[in-house]
Amino acid sequence: MPNDTSPIDESMIETLDRDGAICLKGAFGPEWVDLAAEGIRRNIASPGALFQSFSPNDKGAFYSDIWSRRHISELETFALESPSAAIAARCLRTPTVRLLQDTWFYKSPGTQARTPWHHDNVVLGPFCSIWVALDPIPREAALEFVRGSHRWNKLFMPANFFESEQAALPAVEEFYARYHGDFDISARDTFSRVPDIQGHREEYDILGWDMEPGDCLVFHARTLHGSPGNTLDHDTRRMVTRWVDETAVLAPHGRTVVDRLVAEGFEVDLAVGAPIRGNLFPVLSPFA
């Protein structure tokens, strides 16, 4: 399949740097959309070790899996050969990028579970995500961003990170809370509590776009983002790849993520404060 993508105008990259997120229309052709959709279908039928089901069975389905390209060939091809690497390299202004992670999200009609407001902070340094819409996603169902929040110079943690007695959380919130890192860190003053954006939307400049299959979002990892459930009459599926440059390092609170990967049989050799390296994180030079 062709892996070229139309040039990304410098003004778009400047907008990404300023706002923390952009939408690229028609960046992925139908062949990539179909390939990712088939990969997700096969992945749901054959879940990986990190497969997640976030919704009660009677309230729609919200599924996701991580690093499933290791056993789903369509997702491997998408991650390594689609325009994703070229888009990431252009947006990070680097000739080479490392594939940090592949993941996907599937929400069937009726699921009320929303993706909570959060940002991704277990890696420090240049780090962007590329979300590709595989279905029409109108603005009201879209992933949203707090404009410019990546420039606040803060590392955010979920509210329950700061609570001495943690109440039970819905499955999706529990996942995102734990994925942020170790809850036993003593230096909690390093982090800020994720603000109640949903309860005070009028206080924030929130970005979102109508999307068609093949459109993609590119955003800096530390841009606060979240999305609603699915009140539409069709599935909403997104294929996601996450990318870093050669200077990005594992954050001090990222050790628990590494421990989870090792426990699930992944070959990982990462050290806190060290650059992201190893076979799980292949390096690509899309313009070579």
Short mmCIF file of N, CA and C in Angstrom, two decimals, residues 180-248:
data_model
loop_
_atom_site.label_atom_id
_atom_site.label_comp_id
_atom_site.label_asym_id
_atom_site.label_seq_id
_atom_site.Cartn_x
_atom_site.Cartn_y
_atom_site.Cartn_z
N HIS A 180 -1.57 6.27 34.50
CA HIS A 180 -0.79 7.48 34.73
C HIS A 180 0.49 7.20 35.51
N GLY A 181 0.52 6.12 36.27
CA GLY A 181 1.75 5.81 36.97
C GLY A 181 1.54 5.34 38.39
N ASP A 182 2.64 5.25 39.11
CA ASP A 182 2.67 4.67 40.45
C ASP A 182 1.92 5.55 41.45
N PHE A 183 0.97 4.95 42.18
CA PHE A 183 0.20 5.70 43.16
C PHE A 183 0.93 5.87 44.49
N ASP A 184 2.12 5.25 44.63
CA ASP A 184 2.82 5.30 45.90
C ASP A 184 3.94 6.34 45.92
N ILE A 185 3.95 7.21 44.92
CA ILE A 185 4.99 8.23 44.87
C ILE A 185 4.83 9.18 46.06
N SER A 186 5.93 9.47 46.73
CA SER A 186 5.85 10.35 47.89
C SER A 186 5.81 11.82 47.49
N ALA A 187 6.44 12.15 46.35
CA ALA A 187 6.53 13.56 45.94
C ALA A 187 5.29 13.97 45.15
N ARG A 188 4.14 13.92 45.82
CA ARG A 188 2.90 14.22 45.11
C ARG A 188 2.79 15.70 44.74
N ASP A 189 3.60 16.53 45.36
CA ASP A 189 3.54 17.94 45.00
C ASP A 189 4.12 18.19 43.61
N THR A 190 4.70 17.16 42.99
CA THR A 190 5.17 17.27 41.61
C THR A 190 4.00 17.40 40.65
N PHE A 191 2.84 16.88 41.05
CA PHE A 191 1.71 16.76 40.14
C PHE A 191 0.56 17.69 40.50
N SER A 192 -0.26 17.98 39.50
CA SER A 192 -1.47 18.76 39.68
C SER A 192 -2.67 17.86 39.44
N ARG A 193 -3.76 18.15 40.12
CA ARG A 193 -4.99 17.40 39.95
C ARG A 193 -5.65 17.78 38.62
N VAL A 194 -6.11 16.78 37.88
CA VAL A 194 -6.86 17.08 36.66
C VAL A 194 -8.07 17.93 37.04
N PRO A 195 -8.22 19.11 36.46
CA PRO A 195 -9.37 19.95 36.84
C PRO A 195 -10.68 19.35 36.38
N ASP A 196 -11.76 19.80 36.98
CA ASP A 196 -13.10 19.32 36.62
C ASP A 196 -13.56 20.05 35.36
N ILE A 197 -12.98 19.65 34.24
CA ILE A 197 -13.28 20.31 32.97
C ILE A 197 -14.73 20.08 32.57
N GLN A 198 -15.19 18.84 32.70
CA GLN A 198 -16.54 18.52 32.26
C GLN A 198 -17.59 19.29 33.06
N GLY A 199 -17.32 19.52 34.33
CA GLY A 199 -18.27 20.24 35.16
C GLY A 199 -18.22 21.75 34.99
N HIS A 200 -17.17 22.24 34.32
CA HIS A 200 -17.00 23.68 34.14
C HIS A 200 -16.52 23.98 32.72
N ARG A 201 -17.20 23.39 31.75
CA ARG A 201 -16.76 23.52 30.36
C ARG A 201 -16.67 24.97 29.90
N GLU A 202 -17.52 25.82 30.43
CA GLU A 202 -17.55 27.22 30.01
C GLU A 202 -16.27 27.96 30.38
N GLU A 203 -15.47 27.39 31.27
CA GLU A 203 -14.25 28.04 31.72
C GLU A 203 -13.04 27.69 30.85
N TYR A 204 -13.23 26.76 29.89
CA TYR A 204 -12.11 26.28 29.09
C TYR A 204 -12.37 26.49 27.60
N ASP A 205 -11.30 26.65 26.88
CA ASP A 205 -11.36 26.76 25.41
C ASP A 205 -11.21 25.35 24.86
N ILE A 206 -12.33 24.71 24.51
CA ILE A 206 -12.34 23.30 24.15
C ILE A 206 -12.42 23.14 22.63
N LEU A 207 -11.48 22.35 22.11
CA LEU A 207 -11.40 22.08 20.67
C LEU A 207 -12.02 20.74 20.33
N GLY A 208 -12.62 20.67 19.14
CA GLY A 208 -13.13 19.40 18.62
C GLY A 208 -13.52 19.60 17.17
N TRP A 209 -13.61 18.50 16.42
CA TRP A 209 -13.89 18.59 14.99
C TRP A 209 -14.88 17.52 14.56
N ASP A 210 -15.67 17.83 13.53
CA ASP A 210 -16.40 16.80 12.78
C ASP A 210 -15.36 16.01 12.00
N MET A 211 -15.49 14.67 12.01
CA MET A 211 -14.50 13.85 11.33
C MET A 211 -15.17 12.80 10.45
N GLU A 212 -14.55 12.55 9.31
CA GLU A 212 -14.96 11.50 8.40
C GLU A 212 -13.88 10.42 8.39
N PRO A 213 -14.22 9.20 7.95
CA PRO A 213 -13.20 8.15 7.89
C PRO A 213 -11.97 8.61 7.11
N GLY A 214 -10.80 8.40 7.70
CA GLY A 214 -9.55 8.82 7.08
C GLY A 214 -9.02 10.14 7.61
N ASP A 215 -9.87 10.94 8.26
CA ASP A 215 -9.37 12.14 8.94
C ASP A 215 -8.60 11.70 10.18
N CYS A 216 -7.65 12.52 10.60
CA CYS A 216 -6.92 12.17 11.82
C CYS A 216 -6.69 13.39 12.69
N LEU A 217 -6.55 13.14 13.97
CA LEU A 217 -6.15 14.14 14.94
C LEU A 217 -4.69 13.90 15.29
N VAL A 218 -3.93 14.96 15.39
CA VAL A 218 -2.56 14.89 15.89
C VAL A 218 -2.52 15.79 17.12
N PHE A 219 -2.00 15.24 18.23
CA PHE A 219 -1.95 16.08 19.42
C PHE A 219 -0.75 15.74 20.29
N HIS A 220 -0.27 16.75 20.98
CA HIS A 220 0.81 16.57 21.93
C HIS A 220 0.28 15.77 23.12
N ALA A 221 1.12 14.89 23.64
CA ALA A 221 0.66 13.96 24.68
C ALA A 221 0.15 14.67 25.92
N ARG A 222 0.70 15.84 26.21
CA ARG A 222 0.29 16.52 27.44
C ARG A 222 -0.81 17.56 27.21
N THR A 223 -1.49 17.47 26.09
CA THR A 223 -2.72 18.25 25.89
C THR A 223 -3.86 17.49 26.56
N LEU A 224 -4.54 18.12 27.49
CA LEU A 224 -5.65 17.47 28.17
C LEU A 224 -6.73 17.11 27.15
N HIS A 225 -7.23 15.87 27.21
CA HIS A 225 -8.22 15.42 26.24
C HIS A 225 -9.17 14.41 26.87
N GLY A 226 -10.34 14.29 26.28
CA GLY A 226 -11.36 13.36 26.74
C GLY A 226 -12.45 13.28 25.69
N SER A 227 -13.35 12.29 25.82
CA SER A 227 -14.42 12.14 24.83
C SER A 227 -15.65 11.55 25.48
N PRO A 228 -16.83 11.83 24.90
CA PRO A 228 -18.08 11.30 25.46
C PRO A 228 -18.29 9.85 25.09
N GLY A 229 -19.41 9.29 25.58
CA GLY A 229 -19.83 7.97 25.13
C GLY A 229 -20.33 8.04 23.70
N ASN A 230 -21.09 7.04 23.29
CA ASN A 230 -21.57 7.00 21.91
C ASN A 230 -23.09 7.01 21.90
N THR A 231 -23.66 8.16 21.58
CA THR A 231 -25.11 8.29 21.45
C THR A 231 -25.56 8.24 19.99
N LEU A 232 -24.63 7.88 19.09
CA LEU A 232 -24.95 7.80 17.67
C LEU A 232 -25.63 6.46 17.36
N ASP A 233 -26.00 6.28 16.08
CA ASP A 233 -26.64 5.03 15.67
C ASP A 233 -25.65 4.09 14.99
N HIS A 234 -24.35 4.38 15.10
CA HIS A 234 -23.33 3.51 14.52
C HIS A 234 -22.11 3.47 15.43
N ASP A 235 -21.28 2.45 15.21
CA ASP A 235 -20.05 2.32 15.98
C ASP A 235 -19.13 3.51 15.71
N THR A 236 -18.31 3.85 16.70
CA THR A 236 -17.22 4.80 16.49
C THR A 236 -15.91 4.09 16.83
N ARG A 237 -15.06 3.95 15.81
CA ARG A 237 -13.79 3.27 15.97
C ARG A 237 -12.66 4.24 15.61
N ARG A 238 -11.60 4.21 16.43
CA ARG A 238 -10.43 5.04 16.18
C ARG A 238 -9.19 4.18 16.28
N MET A 239 -8.32 4.30 15.30
CA MET A 239 -7.02 3.63 15.33
C MET A 239 -5.97 4.66 15.74
N VAL A 240 -5.15 4.30 16.70
CA VAL A 240 -4.24 5.28 17.31
C VAL A 240 -2.81 4.75 17.30
N THR A 241 -1.88 5.61 16.92
CA THR A 241 -0.47 5.33 17.12
C THR A 241 0.14 6.49 17.89
N ARG A 242 1.12 6.16 18.74
CA ARG A 242 1.77 7.17 19.56
C ARG A 242 3.27 7.13 19.27
N TRP A 243 3.87 8.32 19.17
CA TRP A 243 5.23 8.44 18.66
C TRP A 243 6.08 9.35 19.55
N VAL A 244 7.38 9.01 19.62
CA VAL A 244 8.34 9.86 20.34
C VAL A 244 9.56 10.06 19.45
N ASP A 245 10.38 11.04 19.82
CA ASP A 245 11.66 11.18 19.13
C ASP A 245 12.75 10.51 19.97
N GLU A 246 13.98 10.60 19.54
CA GLU A 246 15.06 9.87 20.18
C GLU A 246 15.46 10.45 21.53
N THR A 247 14.94 11.61 21.90
CA THR A 247 15.31 12.22 23.18
C THR A 247 14.30 11.93 24.28
N ALA A 248 13.13 11.40 23.95
CA ALA A 248 12.10 11.15 24.95
C ALA A 248 12.55 10.08 25.93
#
